[in-house]
XYZ file of N, CA and C in Angstrom:
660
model
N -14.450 65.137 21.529
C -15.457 64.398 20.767
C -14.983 64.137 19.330
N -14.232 65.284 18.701
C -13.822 64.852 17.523
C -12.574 63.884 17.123
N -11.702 63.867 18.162
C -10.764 62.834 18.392
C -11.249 61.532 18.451
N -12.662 61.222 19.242
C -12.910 59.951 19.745
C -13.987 59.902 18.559
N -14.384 60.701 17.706
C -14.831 60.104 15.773
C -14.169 59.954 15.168
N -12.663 60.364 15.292
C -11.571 60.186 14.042
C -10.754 58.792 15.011
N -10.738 58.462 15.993
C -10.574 57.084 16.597
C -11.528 55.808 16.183
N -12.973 56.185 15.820
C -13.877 55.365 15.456
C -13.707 55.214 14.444
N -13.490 56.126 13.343
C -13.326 55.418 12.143
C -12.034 55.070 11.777
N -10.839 55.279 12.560
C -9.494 54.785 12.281
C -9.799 53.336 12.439
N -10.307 52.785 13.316
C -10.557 51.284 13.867
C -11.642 50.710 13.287
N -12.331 51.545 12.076
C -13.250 50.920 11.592
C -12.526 50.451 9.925
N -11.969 51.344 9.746
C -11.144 51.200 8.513
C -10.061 50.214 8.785
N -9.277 50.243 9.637
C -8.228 48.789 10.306
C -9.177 47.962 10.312
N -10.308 47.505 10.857
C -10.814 46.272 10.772
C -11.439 46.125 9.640
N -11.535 46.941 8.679
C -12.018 46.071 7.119
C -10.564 45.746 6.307
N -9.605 46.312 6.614
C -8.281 46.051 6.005
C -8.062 45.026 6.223
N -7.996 44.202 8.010
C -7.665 43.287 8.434
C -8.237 42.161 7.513
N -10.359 42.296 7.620
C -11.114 41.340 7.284
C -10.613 41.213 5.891
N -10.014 42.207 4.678
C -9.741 42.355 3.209
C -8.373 41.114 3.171
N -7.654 41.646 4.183
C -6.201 41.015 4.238
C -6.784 39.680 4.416
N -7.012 39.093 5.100
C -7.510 37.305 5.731
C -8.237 36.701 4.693
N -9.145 37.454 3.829
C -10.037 37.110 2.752
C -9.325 37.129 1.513
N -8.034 37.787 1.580
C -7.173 37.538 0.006
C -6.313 36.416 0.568
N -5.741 36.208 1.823
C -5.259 35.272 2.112
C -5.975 33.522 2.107
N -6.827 33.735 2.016
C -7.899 32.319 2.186
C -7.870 31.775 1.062
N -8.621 33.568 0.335
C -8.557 32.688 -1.537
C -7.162 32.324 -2.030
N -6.059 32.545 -1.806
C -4.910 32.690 -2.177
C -4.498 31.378 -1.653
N -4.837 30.837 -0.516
C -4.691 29.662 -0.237
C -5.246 28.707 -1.020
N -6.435 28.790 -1.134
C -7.544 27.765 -1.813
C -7.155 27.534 -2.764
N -6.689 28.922 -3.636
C -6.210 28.825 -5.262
C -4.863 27.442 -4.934
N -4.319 27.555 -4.097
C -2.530 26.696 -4.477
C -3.611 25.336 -4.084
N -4.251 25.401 -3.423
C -4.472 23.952 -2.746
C -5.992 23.623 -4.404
N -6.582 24.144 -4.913
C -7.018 23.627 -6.061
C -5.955 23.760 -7.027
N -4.881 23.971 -7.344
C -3.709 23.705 -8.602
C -3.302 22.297 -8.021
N -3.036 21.967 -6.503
C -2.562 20.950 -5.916
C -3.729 19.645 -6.580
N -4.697 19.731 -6.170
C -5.705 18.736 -6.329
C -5.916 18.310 -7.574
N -6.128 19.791 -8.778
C -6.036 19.604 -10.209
C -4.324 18.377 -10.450
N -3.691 19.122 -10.262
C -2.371 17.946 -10.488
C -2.279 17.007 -9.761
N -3.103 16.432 -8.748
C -2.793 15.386 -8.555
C -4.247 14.493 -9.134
N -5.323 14.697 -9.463
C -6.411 14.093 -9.852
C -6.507 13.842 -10.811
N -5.815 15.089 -11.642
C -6.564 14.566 -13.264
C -4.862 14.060 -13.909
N -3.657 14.065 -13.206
C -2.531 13.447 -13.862
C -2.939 11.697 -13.654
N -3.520 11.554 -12.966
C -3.706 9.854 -12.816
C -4.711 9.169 -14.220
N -5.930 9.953 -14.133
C -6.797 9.012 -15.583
C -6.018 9.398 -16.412
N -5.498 10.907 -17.211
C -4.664 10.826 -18.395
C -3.464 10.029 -18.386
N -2.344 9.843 -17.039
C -1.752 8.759 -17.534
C -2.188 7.519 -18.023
N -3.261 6.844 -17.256
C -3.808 5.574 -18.180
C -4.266 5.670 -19.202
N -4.797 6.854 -19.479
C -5.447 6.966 -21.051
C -3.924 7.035 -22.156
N -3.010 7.574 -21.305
C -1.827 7.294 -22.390
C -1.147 5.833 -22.448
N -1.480 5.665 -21.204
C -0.526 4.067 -21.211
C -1.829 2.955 -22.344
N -2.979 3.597 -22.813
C -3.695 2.859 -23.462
C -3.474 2.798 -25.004
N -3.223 4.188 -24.873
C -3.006 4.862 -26.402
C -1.734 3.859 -26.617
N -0.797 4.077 -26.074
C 0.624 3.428 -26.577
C 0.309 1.854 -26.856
N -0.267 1.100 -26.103
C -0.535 -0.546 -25.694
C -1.412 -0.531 -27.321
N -1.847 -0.046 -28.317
C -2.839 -0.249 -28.986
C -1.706 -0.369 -30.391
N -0.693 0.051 -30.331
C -0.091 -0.081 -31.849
C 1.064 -1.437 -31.404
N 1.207 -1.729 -30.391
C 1.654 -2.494 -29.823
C 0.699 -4.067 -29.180
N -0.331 -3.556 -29.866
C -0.990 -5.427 -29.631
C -0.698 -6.374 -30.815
N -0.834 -6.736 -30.493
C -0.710 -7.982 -31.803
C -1.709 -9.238 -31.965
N -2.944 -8.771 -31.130
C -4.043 -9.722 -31.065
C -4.755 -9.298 -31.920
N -6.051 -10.182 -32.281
C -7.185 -9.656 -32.689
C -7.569 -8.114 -32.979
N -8.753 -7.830 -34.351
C -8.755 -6.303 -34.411
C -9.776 -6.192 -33.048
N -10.372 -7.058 -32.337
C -11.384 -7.025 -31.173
C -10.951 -6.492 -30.208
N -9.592 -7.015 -30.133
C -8.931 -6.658 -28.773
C -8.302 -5.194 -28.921
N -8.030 -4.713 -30.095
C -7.721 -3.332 -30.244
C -8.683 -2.543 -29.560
N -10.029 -2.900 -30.392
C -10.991 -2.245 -30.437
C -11.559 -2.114 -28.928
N -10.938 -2.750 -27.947
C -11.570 -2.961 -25.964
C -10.860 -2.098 -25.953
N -9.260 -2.104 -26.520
C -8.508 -0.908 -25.964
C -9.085 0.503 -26.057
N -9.411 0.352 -27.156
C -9.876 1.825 -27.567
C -11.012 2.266 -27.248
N -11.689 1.536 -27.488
C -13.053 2.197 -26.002
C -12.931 2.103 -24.728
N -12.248 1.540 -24.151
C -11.571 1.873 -22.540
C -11.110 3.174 -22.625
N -9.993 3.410 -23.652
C -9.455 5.123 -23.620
C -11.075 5.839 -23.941
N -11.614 5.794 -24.660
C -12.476 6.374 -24.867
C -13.909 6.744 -23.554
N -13.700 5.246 -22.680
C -14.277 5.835 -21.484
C -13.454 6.833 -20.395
N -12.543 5.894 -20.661
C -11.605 7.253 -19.690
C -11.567 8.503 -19.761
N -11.271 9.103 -21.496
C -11.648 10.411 -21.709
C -12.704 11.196 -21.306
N -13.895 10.191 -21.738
C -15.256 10.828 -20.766
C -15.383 10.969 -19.480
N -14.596 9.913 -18.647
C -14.701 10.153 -17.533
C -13.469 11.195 -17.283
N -12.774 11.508 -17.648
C -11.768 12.523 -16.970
C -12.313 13.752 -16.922
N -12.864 14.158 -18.565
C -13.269 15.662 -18.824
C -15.077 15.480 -17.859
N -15.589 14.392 -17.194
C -16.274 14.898 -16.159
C -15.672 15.657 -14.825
N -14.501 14.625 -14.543
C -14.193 14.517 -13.434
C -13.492 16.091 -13.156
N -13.204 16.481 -14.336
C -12.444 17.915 -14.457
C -13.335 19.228 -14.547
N -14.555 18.602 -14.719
C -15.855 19.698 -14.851
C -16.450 20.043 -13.304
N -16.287 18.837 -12.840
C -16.614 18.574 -11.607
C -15.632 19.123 -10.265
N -14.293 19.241 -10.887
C -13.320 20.051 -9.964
C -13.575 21.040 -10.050
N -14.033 22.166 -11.434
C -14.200 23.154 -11.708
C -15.092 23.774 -10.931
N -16.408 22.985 -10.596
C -17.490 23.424 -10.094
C -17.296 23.802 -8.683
N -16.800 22.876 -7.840
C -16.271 22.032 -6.609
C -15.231 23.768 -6.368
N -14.396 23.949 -7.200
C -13.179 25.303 -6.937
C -14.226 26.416 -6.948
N -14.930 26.507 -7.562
C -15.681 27.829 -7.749
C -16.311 27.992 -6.471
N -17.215 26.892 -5.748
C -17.393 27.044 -4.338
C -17.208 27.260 -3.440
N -15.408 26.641 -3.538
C -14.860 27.179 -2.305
C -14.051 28.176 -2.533
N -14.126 28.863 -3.358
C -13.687 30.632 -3.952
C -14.506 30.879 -3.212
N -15.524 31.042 -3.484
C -16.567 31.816 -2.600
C -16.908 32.100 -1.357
N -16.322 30.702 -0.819
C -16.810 30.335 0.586
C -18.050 30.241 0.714
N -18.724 29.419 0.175
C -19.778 28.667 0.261
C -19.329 27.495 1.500
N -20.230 27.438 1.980
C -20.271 26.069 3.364
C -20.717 24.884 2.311
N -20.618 23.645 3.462
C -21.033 22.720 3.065
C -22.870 22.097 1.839
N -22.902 21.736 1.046
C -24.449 21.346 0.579
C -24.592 19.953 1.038
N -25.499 19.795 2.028
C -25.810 18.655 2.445
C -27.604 18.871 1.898
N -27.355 17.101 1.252
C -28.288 16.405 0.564
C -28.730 14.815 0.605
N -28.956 14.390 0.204
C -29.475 12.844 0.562
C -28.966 12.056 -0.523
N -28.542 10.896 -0.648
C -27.549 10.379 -1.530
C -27.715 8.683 -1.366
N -27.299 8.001 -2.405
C -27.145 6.897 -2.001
C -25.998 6.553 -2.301
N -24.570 5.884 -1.083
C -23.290 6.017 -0.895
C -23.026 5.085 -2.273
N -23.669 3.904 -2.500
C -22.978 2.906 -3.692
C -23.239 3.759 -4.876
N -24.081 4.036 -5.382
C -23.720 4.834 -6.415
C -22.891 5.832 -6.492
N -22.306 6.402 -5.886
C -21.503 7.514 -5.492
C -20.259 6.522 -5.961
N -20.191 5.562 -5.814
C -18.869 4.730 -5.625
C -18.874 3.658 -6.698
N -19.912 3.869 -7.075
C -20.041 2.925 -8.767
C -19.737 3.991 -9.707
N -20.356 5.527 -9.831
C -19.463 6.244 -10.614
C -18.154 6.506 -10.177
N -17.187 6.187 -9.161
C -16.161 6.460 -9.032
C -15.315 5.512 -10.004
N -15.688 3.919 -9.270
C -14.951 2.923 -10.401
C -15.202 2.616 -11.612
N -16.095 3.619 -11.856
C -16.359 3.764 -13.600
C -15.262 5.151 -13.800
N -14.615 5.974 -12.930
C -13.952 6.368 -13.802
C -12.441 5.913 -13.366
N -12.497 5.282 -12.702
C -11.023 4.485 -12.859
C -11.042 3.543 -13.434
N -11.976 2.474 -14.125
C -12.088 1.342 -14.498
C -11.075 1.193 -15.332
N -9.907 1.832 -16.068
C -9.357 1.963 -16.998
C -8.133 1.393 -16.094
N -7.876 2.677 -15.056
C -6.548 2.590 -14.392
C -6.290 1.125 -13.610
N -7.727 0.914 -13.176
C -7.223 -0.589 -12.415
C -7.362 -1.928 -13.584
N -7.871 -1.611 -14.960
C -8.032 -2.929 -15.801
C -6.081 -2.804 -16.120
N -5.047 -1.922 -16.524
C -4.319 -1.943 -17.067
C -3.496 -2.594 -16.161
N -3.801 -2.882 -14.809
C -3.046 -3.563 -13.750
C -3.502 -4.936 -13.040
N -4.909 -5.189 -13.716
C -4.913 -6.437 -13.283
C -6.307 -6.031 -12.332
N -6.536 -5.595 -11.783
C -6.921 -5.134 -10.493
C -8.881 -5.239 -10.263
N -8.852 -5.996 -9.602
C -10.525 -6.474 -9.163
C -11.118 -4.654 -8.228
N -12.101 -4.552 -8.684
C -12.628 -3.175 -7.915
C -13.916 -3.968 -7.089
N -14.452 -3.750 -6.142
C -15.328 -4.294 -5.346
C -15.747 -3.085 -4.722
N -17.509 -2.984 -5.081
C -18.095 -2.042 -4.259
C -18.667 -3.201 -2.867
N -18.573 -3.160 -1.685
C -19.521 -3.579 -1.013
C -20.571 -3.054 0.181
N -20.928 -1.704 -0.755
C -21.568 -0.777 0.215
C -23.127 -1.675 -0.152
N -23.752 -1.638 1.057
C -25.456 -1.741 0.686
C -26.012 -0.818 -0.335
N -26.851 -1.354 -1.357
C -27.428 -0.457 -2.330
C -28.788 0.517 -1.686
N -29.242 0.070 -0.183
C -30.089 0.901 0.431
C -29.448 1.841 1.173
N -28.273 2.051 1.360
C -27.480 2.744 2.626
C -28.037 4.794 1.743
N -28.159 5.348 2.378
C -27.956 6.707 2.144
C -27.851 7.766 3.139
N -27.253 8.550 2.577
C -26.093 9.653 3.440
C -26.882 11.158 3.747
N -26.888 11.620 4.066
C -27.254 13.241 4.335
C -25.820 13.849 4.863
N -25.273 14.465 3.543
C -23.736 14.746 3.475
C -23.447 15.633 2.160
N -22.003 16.137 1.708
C -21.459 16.867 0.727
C -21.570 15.822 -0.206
N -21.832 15.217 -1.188
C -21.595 14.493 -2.088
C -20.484 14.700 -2.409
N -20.113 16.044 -2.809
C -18.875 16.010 -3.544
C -17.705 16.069 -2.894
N -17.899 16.502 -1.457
C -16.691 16.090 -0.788
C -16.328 14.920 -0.282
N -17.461 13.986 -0.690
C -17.521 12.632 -0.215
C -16.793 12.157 -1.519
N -17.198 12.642 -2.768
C -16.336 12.055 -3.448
C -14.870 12.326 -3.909
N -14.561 13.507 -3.385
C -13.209 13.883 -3.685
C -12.476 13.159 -2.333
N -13.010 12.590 -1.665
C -11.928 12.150 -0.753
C -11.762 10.437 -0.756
N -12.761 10.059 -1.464
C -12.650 8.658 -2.184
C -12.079 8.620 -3.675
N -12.266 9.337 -4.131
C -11.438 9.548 -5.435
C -9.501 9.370 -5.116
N -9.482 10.008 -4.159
C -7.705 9.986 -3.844
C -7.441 9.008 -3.192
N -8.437 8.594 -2.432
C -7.914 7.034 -1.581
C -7.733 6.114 -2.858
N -9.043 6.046 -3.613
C -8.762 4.910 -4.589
C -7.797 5.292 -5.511
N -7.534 6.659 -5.881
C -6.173 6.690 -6.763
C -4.972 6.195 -6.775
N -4.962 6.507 -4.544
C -3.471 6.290 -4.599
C -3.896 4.589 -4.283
N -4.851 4.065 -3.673
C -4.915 2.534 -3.920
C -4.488 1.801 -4.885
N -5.013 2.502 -5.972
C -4.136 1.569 -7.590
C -3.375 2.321 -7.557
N -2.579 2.961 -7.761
C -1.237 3.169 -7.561
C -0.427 2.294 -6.732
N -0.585 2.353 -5.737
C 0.031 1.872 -4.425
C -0.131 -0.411 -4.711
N -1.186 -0.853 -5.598
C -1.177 -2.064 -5.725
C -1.014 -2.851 -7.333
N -0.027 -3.701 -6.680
C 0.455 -4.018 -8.251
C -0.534 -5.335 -8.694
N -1.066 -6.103 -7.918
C -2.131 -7.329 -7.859
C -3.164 -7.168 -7.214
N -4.371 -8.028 -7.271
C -4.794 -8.033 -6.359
C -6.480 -7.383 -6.332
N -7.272 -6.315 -5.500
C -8.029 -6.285 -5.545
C -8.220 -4.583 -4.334
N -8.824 -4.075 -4.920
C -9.778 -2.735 -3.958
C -10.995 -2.988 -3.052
N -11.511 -2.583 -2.557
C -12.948 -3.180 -1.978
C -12.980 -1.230 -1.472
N -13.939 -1.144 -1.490
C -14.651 0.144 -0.369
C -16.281 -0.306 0.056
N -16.391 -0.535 1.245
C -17.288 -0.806 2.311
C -17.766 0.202 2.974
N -19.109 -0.122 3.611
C -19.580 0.595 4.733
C -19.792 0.444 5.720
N -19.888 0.768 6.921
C -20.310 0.013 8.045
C -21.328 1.356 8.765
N -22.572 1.092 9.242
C -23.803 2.043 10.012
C -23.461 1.751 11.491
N -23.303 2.859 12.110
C -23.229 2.742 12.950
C -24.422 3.526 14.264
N -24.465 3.987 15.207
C -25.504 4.665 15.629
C -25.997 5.641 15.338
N -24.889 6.226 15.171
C -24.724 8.102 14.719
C -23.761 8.221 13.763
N -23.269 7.445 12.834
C -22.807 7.745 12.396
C -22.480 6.781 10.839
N -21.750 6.396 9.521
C -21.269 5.582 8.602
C -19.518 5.848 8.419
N -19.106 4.433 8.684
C -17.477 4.754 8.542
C -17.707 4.093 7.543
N -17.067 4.504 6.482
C -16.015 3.864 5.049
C -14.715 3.761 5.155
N -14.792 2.355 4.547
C -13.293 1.826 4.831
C -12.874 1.668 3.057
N -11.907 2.088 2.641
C -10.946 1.400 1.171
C -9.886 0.470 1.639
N -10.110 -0.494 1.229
C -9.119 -1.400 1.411
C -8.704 -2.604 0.345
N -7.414 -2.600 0.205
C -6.561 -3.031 -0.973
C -5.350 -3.644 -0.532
N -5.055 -4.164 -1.750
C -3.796 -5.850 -1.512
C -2.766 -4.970 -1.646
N -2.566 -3.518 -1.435
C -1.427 -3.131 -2.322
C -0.085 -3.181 -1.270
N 1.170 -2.676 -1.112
C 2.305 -2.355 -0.797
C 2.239 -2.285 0.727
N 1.362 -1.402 1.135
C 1.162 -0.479 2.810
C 1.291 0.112 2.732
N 1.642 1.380 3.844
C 2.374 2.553 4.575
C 3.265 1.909 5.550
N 4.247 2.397 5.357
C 5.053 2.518 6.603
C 4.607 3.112 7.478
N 5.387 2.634 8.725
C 5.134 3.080 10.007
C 5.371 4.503 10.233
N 6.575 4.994 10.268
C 6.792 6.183 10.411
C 6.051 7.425 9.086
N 5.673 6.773 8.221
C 4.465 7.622 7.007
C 3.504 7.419 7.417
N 2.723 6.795 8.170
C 1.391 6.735 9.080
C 1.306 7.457 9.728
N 2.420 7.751 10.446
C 2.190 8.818 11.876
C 2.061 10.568 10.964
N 2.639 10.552 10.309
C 2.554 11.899 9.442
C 1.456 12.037 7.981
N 0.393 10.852 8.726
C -0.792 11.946 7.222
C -1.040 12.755 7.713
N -1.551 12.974 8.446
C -2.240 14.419 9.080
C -1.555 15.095 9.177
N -0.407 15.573 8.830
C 0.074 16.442 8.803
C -0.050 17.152 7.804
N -0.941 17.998 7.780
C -1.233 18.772 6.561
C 0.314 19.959 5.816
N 0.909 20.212 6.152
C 2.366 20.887 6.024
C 3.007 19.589 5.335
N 2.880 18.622 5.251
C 4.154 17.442 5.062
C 3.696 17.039 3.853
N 4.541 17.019 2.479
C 4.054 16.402 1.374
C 4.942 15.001 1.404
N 4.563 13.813 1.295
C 5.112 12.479 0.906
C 5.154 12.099 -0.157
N 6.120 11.680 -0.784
C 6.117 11.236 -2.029
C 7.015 9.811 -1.813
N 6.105 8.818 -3.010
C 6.984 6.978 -2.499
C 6.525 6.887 -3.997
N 7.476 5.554 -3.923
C 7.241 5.133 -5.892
C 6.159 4.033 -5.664
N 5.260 4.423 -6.633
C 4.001 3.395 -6.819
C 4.614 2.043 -7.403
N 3.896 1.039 -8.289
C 3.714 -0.028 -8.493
C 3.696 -0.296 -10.318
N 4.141 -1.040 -10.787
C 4.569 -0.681 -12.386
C 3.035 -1.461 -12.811
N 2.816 -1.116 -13.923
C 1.590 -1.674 -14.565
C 2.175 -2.544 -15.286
N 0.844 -3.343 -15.372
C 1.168 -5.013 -15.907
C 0.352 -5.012 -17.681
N 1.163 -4.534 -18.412
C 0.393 -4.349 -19.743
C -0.569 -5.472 -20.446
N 0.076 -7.249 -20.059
C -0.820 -8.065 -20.341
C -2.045 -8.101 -19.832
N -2.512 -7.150 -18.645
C -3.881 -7.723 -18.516
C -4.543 -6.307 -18.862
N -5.691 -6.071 -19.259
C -6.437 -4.837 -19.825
C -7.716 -5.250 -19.455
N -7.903 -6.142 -18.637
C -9.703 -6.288 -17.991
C -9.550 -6.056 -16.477
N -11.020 -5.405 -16.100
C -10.788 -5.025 -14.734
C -12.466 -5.786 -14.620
N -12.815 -5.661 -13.184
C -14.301 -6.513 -12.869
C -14.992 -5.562 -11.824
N -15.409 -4.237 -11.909
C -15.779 -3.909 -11.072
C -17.374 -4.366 -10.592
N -17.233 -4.337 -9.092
C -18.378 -4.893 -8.609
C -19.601 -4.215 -7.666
């Protein structure tokens, strides 16, 4: 009898080690994959906010036209140090392991503050933004994971297009809303298509140079 109590708690103590071990491993994961997301999210608005800064001692128009420059950087800034408050919040959750917060939403606004905070990155390239979601459509979903995964489509969209125009749409379906982003830019290759999902595989391709004469964007 006393063998088969010092067996019970040998296997009770192994299985909280195990559950300790898997639970430093998760967060330990989460942590590399939020440093990942931080560097790839917030290096995109501060580069345009620098490519703005520089374009401003370098105009030679009007003090008016300075002055667009400089409140464009100036929206950008606001929008970055949201967008960075908002990762913050977003990491702290999934430290925790918190599940999903599903709430009720309406998808175009979700996507009108998005191209308000790129409005910067796609004016310095020329680039038309087009919401054409219905302004009645609404979601019962993560908001914020809805928006962190439109945030990177449209990042790497202007990135990826040197002319041209963005659009993100909706389409209702029975059970369900697909969103589509779609843009004039470059493509994917064939053989880089077959490997997004591959979560193990990092890709890296050279984006699209910015066009410094144009500094207006039209989002819609």
């Amino acid at each position: 009898m006393e063998l088969r109590k010092n067996n019970r708690e040998l296997k009770t103590v192994s299985s909280l080690e195990t559950a300790q071990r898997k639970e430093l491993e998760r967060i330990s994961e989460m942590q590399k994959r939020i440093i990942a997301i931080l560097a790839h999210d917030i290096r995109s608005p501060l580069s345009s906010l620098k490519s703005m800064l520089q374009l401003i001692p370098e105009s030679q128009g009007p003090l008016s036209a300075q002055g667009s420059l400089v409140e464009m950087a100036g929206g950008q800034l606001n929008a970055t140090l949201g967008l960075l408050d908002n990762m913050v919040e977003w990491g702290q959750l999934e430290l925790k392991g918190e599940g999903l917060e599903y709430r009720e939403f309406r998808l175009h606004d979700t996507v009108r503050k998005l191209f308000s905070e790129q409005e910067a990155a796609a004016a310095l390239k020329g680039l038309t933004l087009k919401n054409r979601i219905a302004e009645d459509l609404r979601l019962v979903s993560d908001d914020n994971r809805i928006r962190f995964i439109l945030r990177n489509l449209l990042t790497n969209a202007i990135k990826f297009t040197k002319s041209g125009f963005i659009t993100i749409d909706a389409v209702l379906t029975a059970s369900s809303v697909i969103i589509s982003v779609e843009d004039t830019g470059i493509g994917i290759p064939e053989p880089i298509l077959e490997q997004l999902f591959h979560g193990c595989k990092r890709i890296a391709r050279k984006g699209t140079a910015m066009s410094p004469a144009r500094v207006s964007a039209s989002p819609s």
